[in-house]
Short mmCIF file of C-alpha atoms in Angstrom, two decimals:
data_model
loop_
_atom_site.label_atom_id
_atom_site.label_comp_id
_atom_site.label_asym_id
_atom_site.label_seq_id
_atom_site.Cartn_x
_atom_site.Cartn_y
_atom_site.Cartn_z
CA MET Y 564 0.00 0.00 0.00
CA SER Y 565 1.38 3.37 -0.92
CA ALA Y 566 1.69 6.29 1.49
CA LEU Y 567 -0.17 8.64 -0.85
CA PRO Y 568 -3.74 7.44 -0.02
CA VAL Y 569 -2.95 7.66 3.72
CA LEU Y 570 -1.56 11.17 3.27
CA VAL Y 571 -4.66 12.25 1.29
CA ALA Y 572 -6.94 10.76 3.97
CA CYS Y 573 -5.12 12.64 6.72
CA LEU Y 574 -5.23 15.91 4.83
CA SER Y 575 -8.96 15.65 4.33
CA LEU Y 576 -9.75 15.32 8.01
CA PRO Y 577 -12.07 18.00 9.37
CA TRP Y 578 -9.60 19.23 12.00
CA LEU Y 579 -7.02 20.34 9.49
CA PRO Y 580 -8.55 23.85 8.97
CA VAL Y 581 -8.35 24.43 12.73
CA LEU Y 582 -4.61 23.75 12.69
CA ALA Y 583 -4.12 26.04 9.72
CA GLN Y 584 -5.88 28.87 11.56
CA ALA Y 585 -3.88 28.44 14.79
CA ASP Y 586 -1.80 31.47 15.64
CA ALA Y 587 1.93 31.27 15.82
CA LEU Y 588 3.57 31.07 19.23
CA ILE Y 589 3.52 34.45 20.96
CA VAL Y 590 6.40 35.26 23.29
CA VAL Y 591 5.03 37.42 26.09
CA GLU Y 592 8.36 38.28 27.67
CA ASP Y 593 11.95 37.20 27.22
CA ARG Y 594 14.42 38.77 29.61
CA GLY Y 595 17.35 36.85 28.21
CA GLY Y 596 19.98 36.09 30.81
CA ALA Y 597 22.25 33.17 31.37
CA SER Y 598 21.20 29.55 31.23
CA ALA Y 599 20.60 27.81 34.57
CA LEU Y 600 21.91 24.53 33.17
CA PRO Y 601 25.37 24.81 34.84
CA TYR Y 602 23.70 25.13 38.24
CA TYR Y 603 21.58 22.04 37.68
CA GLU Y 604 24.57 20.08 36.44
CA ALA Y 605 26.51 21.06 39.61
CA LEU Y 606 23.73 19.56 41.74
CA ASN Y 607 24.29 16.20 40.05
CA LEU Y 608 20.60 15.30 40.08
CA GLN Y 609 21.00 12.32 37.78
CA PRO Y 610 19.54 9.14 39.26
CA ARG Y 611 22.13 6.76 40.64
CA ALA Y 612 21.88 3.23 39.34
CA GLU Y 613 23.21 1.65 42.53
CA VAL Y 614 20.64 3.31 44.83
CA SER Y 615 17.19 1.77 44.80
CA ALA Y 616 14.07 3.42 46.13
CA PRO Y 617 12.93 2.15 49.53
CA ARG Y 618 10.04 -0.26 49.42
CA LEU Y 619 6.81 1.30 50.65
CA GLU Y 620 4.53 -0.96 52.62
CA MET Y 621 0.80 -0.44 52.50
CA PRO Y 622 -0.80 -0.18 55.93
CA ARG Y 623 -2.91 -3.17 56.82
CA PRO Y 624 -6.39 -2.82 58.29
CA PRO Y 625 -6.76 -3.85 61.93
CA ALA Y 626 -7.24 -7.56 62.46
CA GLY Y 627 -10.18 -7.21 64.86
CA ALA Y 628 -13.52 -5.56 64.44
CA VAL Y 629 -13.33 -1.82 63.80
CA ASN Y 630 -15.85 0.19 65.75
CA GLU Y 631 -16.13 3.54 67.45
CA ALA Y 632 -14.49 2.29 70.64
CA SER Y 633 -11.40 1.29 68.68
CA MET Y 634 -10.94 4.97 67.72
CA LEU Y 635 -10.62 6.03 71.34
CA PRO Y 636 -9.02 7.81 73.05
CA VAL Y 637 -9.23 10.93 70.89
CA ARG Y 638 -6.77 13.70 71.73
CA SER Y 639 -6.62 17.07 69.97
CA LEU Y 640 -3.40 18.66 71.13
CA ARG Y 641 -4.17 22.07 69.62
CA LEU Y 642 -7.54 22.39 71.37
CA SER Y 643 -8.43 22.80 75.02
CA PRO Y 644 -11.46 24.00 77.01
CA GLY Y 645 -11.62 27.78 77.12
CA VAL Y 646 -13.24 30.97 75.95
CA VAL Y 647 -13.94 31.44 72.23
CA ALA Y 648 -14.56 34.96 70.93
CA ARG Y 649 -17.45 35.36 68.51
CA ARG Y 650 -16.15 35.71 64.95
CA VAL Y 651 -17.73 36.13 61.53
CA ILE Y 652 -16.75 33.72 58.76
CA GLU Y 653 -18.00 33.27 55.22
CA ALA Y 654 -18.49 29.60 54.44
CA PRO Y 655 -21.64 29.31 52.32
CA GLY Y 656 -23.13 25.83 52.41
CA LEU Y 657 -21.27 24.76 55.56
CA PRO Y 658 -23.67 22.76 57.72
CA PRO Y 659 -23.69 23.72 61.41
CA PHE Y 660 -21.47 21.70 63.73
CA PHE Y 661 -19.90 22.11 67.12
CA LEU Y 662 -16.79 21.06 68.97
CA VAL Y 663 -16.84 19.80 72.56
CA GLY Y 664 -14.71 17.68 74.83
CA ASP Y 665 -15.19 15.51 77.87
CA ASP Y 666 -14.84 18.29 80.44
CA GLN Y 667 -17.10 20.27 82.77
CA ARG Y 668 -17.23 23.38 80.54
CA SER Y 669 -18.31 21.33 77.51
CA ARG Y 670 -20.93 19.37 79.47
CA ALA Y 671 -22.50 22.58 80.83
CA TRP Y 672 -22.36 24.19 77.36
CA LEU Y 673 -24.04 21.14 75.78
CA GLN Y 674 -26.89 21.08 78.29
CA GLN Y 675 -27.47 24.82 77.99
CA ARG Y 676 -27.35 24.95 74.18
CA ALA Y 677 -28.97 21.59 73.34
CA PRO Y 678 -32.32 23.06 72.16
CA ARG Y 679 -30.57 25.53 69.82
CA LEU Y 680 -28.21 22.85 68.52
CA ARG Y 681 -31.17 20.55 67.75
CA GLU Y 682 -33.02 23.42 66.06
CA LEU Y 683 -30.01 24.04 63.80
CA GLY Y 684 -29.53 20.33 63.09
CA ALA Y 685 -25.93 20.70 64.24
CA VAL Y 686 -23.58 17.74 64.43
CA GLY Y 687 -21.22 17.41 67.38
CA LEU Y 688 -17.54 16.55 67.13
CA ILE Y 689 -15.95 15.42 70.38
CA VAL Y 690 -12.33 16.48 70.04
CA ASN Y 691 -11.07 15.19 73.40
CA VAL Y 692 -12.51 12.04 74.94
CA SER Y 693 -10.74 9.17 76.67
CA SER Y 694 -13.12 6.21 76.67
CA ALA Y 695 -16.33 4.69 75.37
CA GLU Y 696 -17.89 5.27 78.81
CA SER Y 697 -17.08 9.00 78.65
CA LEU Y 698 -18.51 9.16 75.16
CA ALA Y 699 -21.71 7.45 76.32
CA ARG Y 700 -22.06 9.91 79.24
CA LEU Y 701 -21.77 12.87 76.86
CA ARG Y 702 -24.39 11.39 74.55
CA ALA Y 703 -26.72 10.79 77.51
CA LEU Y 704 -26.59 14.52 78.31
CA VAL Y 705 -28.07 15.45 74.92
CA PRO Y 706 -30.21 12.62 73.53
CA GLY Y 707 -30.90 12.94 69.83
CA LEU Y 708 -27.87 15.11 69.07
CA PRO Y 709 -25.31 13.28 66.95
CA LEU Y 710 -21.90 13.21 68.67
CA SER Y 711 -18.83 11.63 67.08
CA PRO Y 712 -15.25 11.37 68.36
CA VAL Y 713 -12.92 13.19 65.95
CA ALA Y 714 -9.37 14.51 66.26
CA GLY Y 715 -9.72 18.25 65.73
CA ASP Y 716 -6.17 19.53 65.27
CA ASP Y 717 -6.43 20.06 61.52
CA LEU Y 718 -9.81 21.74 61.91
CA ALA Y 719 -8.44 23.95 64.70
CA GLU Y 720 -5.59 25.07 62.48
CA ARG Y 721 -7.85 25.82 59.52
CA LEU Y 722 -10.33 27.81 61.62
CA GLY Y 723 -7.76 29.47 63.86
CA LEU Y 724 -9.25 27.88 66.98
CA ARG Y 725 -7.51 27.14 70.26
CA HIS Y 726 -10.48 26.42 72.50
CA TYR Y 727 -13.86 24.74 72.67
CA PRO Y 728 -16.84 24.38 73.15
CA VAL Y 729 -17.77 26.27 70.00
CA LEU Y 730 -20.60 26.33 67.46
CA ILE Y 731 -19.50 26.76 63.85
CA THR Y 732 -22.00 27.82 61.19
CA ALA Y 733 -21.72 29.11 57.64
CA THR Y 734 -21.65 32.65 58.99
CA GLY Y 735 -19.62 32.48 62.17
CA LEU Y 736 -18.11 30.94 65.28
CA GLU Y 737 -19.72 31.44 68.66
CA GLN Y 738 -19.61 30.03 72.10
#
């Protein structure tokens, strides 16, 4: 088979006019200067044949049953009980949630704010709790409110929090 029919078939493809209309490369800025190649060569970044990459092992799931109790204790080192100043945030679509711990301040806050938390449909994250018994006692204080043990350090960093209890909504943080 000759190359001519293949060439004719390629040239008749519908995308060819698009390529013909494409603009030439436009250089926005060229400041010139010296090549950085000598610097890269000095670093000697070429892979070494005698060095092999370390073998990465995939973590294995726990052998026993995984349940909520196996996640305990939960410790959030960046969060502690304390006073939280009211602050406005803009997080459209963020469902309401709150952070508490297994401490006297959090228990009093939960009992006092339970009706409002239920009204909002807020979900509770327990950021410091030591045992399944402590978790059960917190849940017994506010029946019907969902409470889950969760490490809160990453959340604390993202929201600039140092203390709890706190209610977080799409429009603000409040204690």
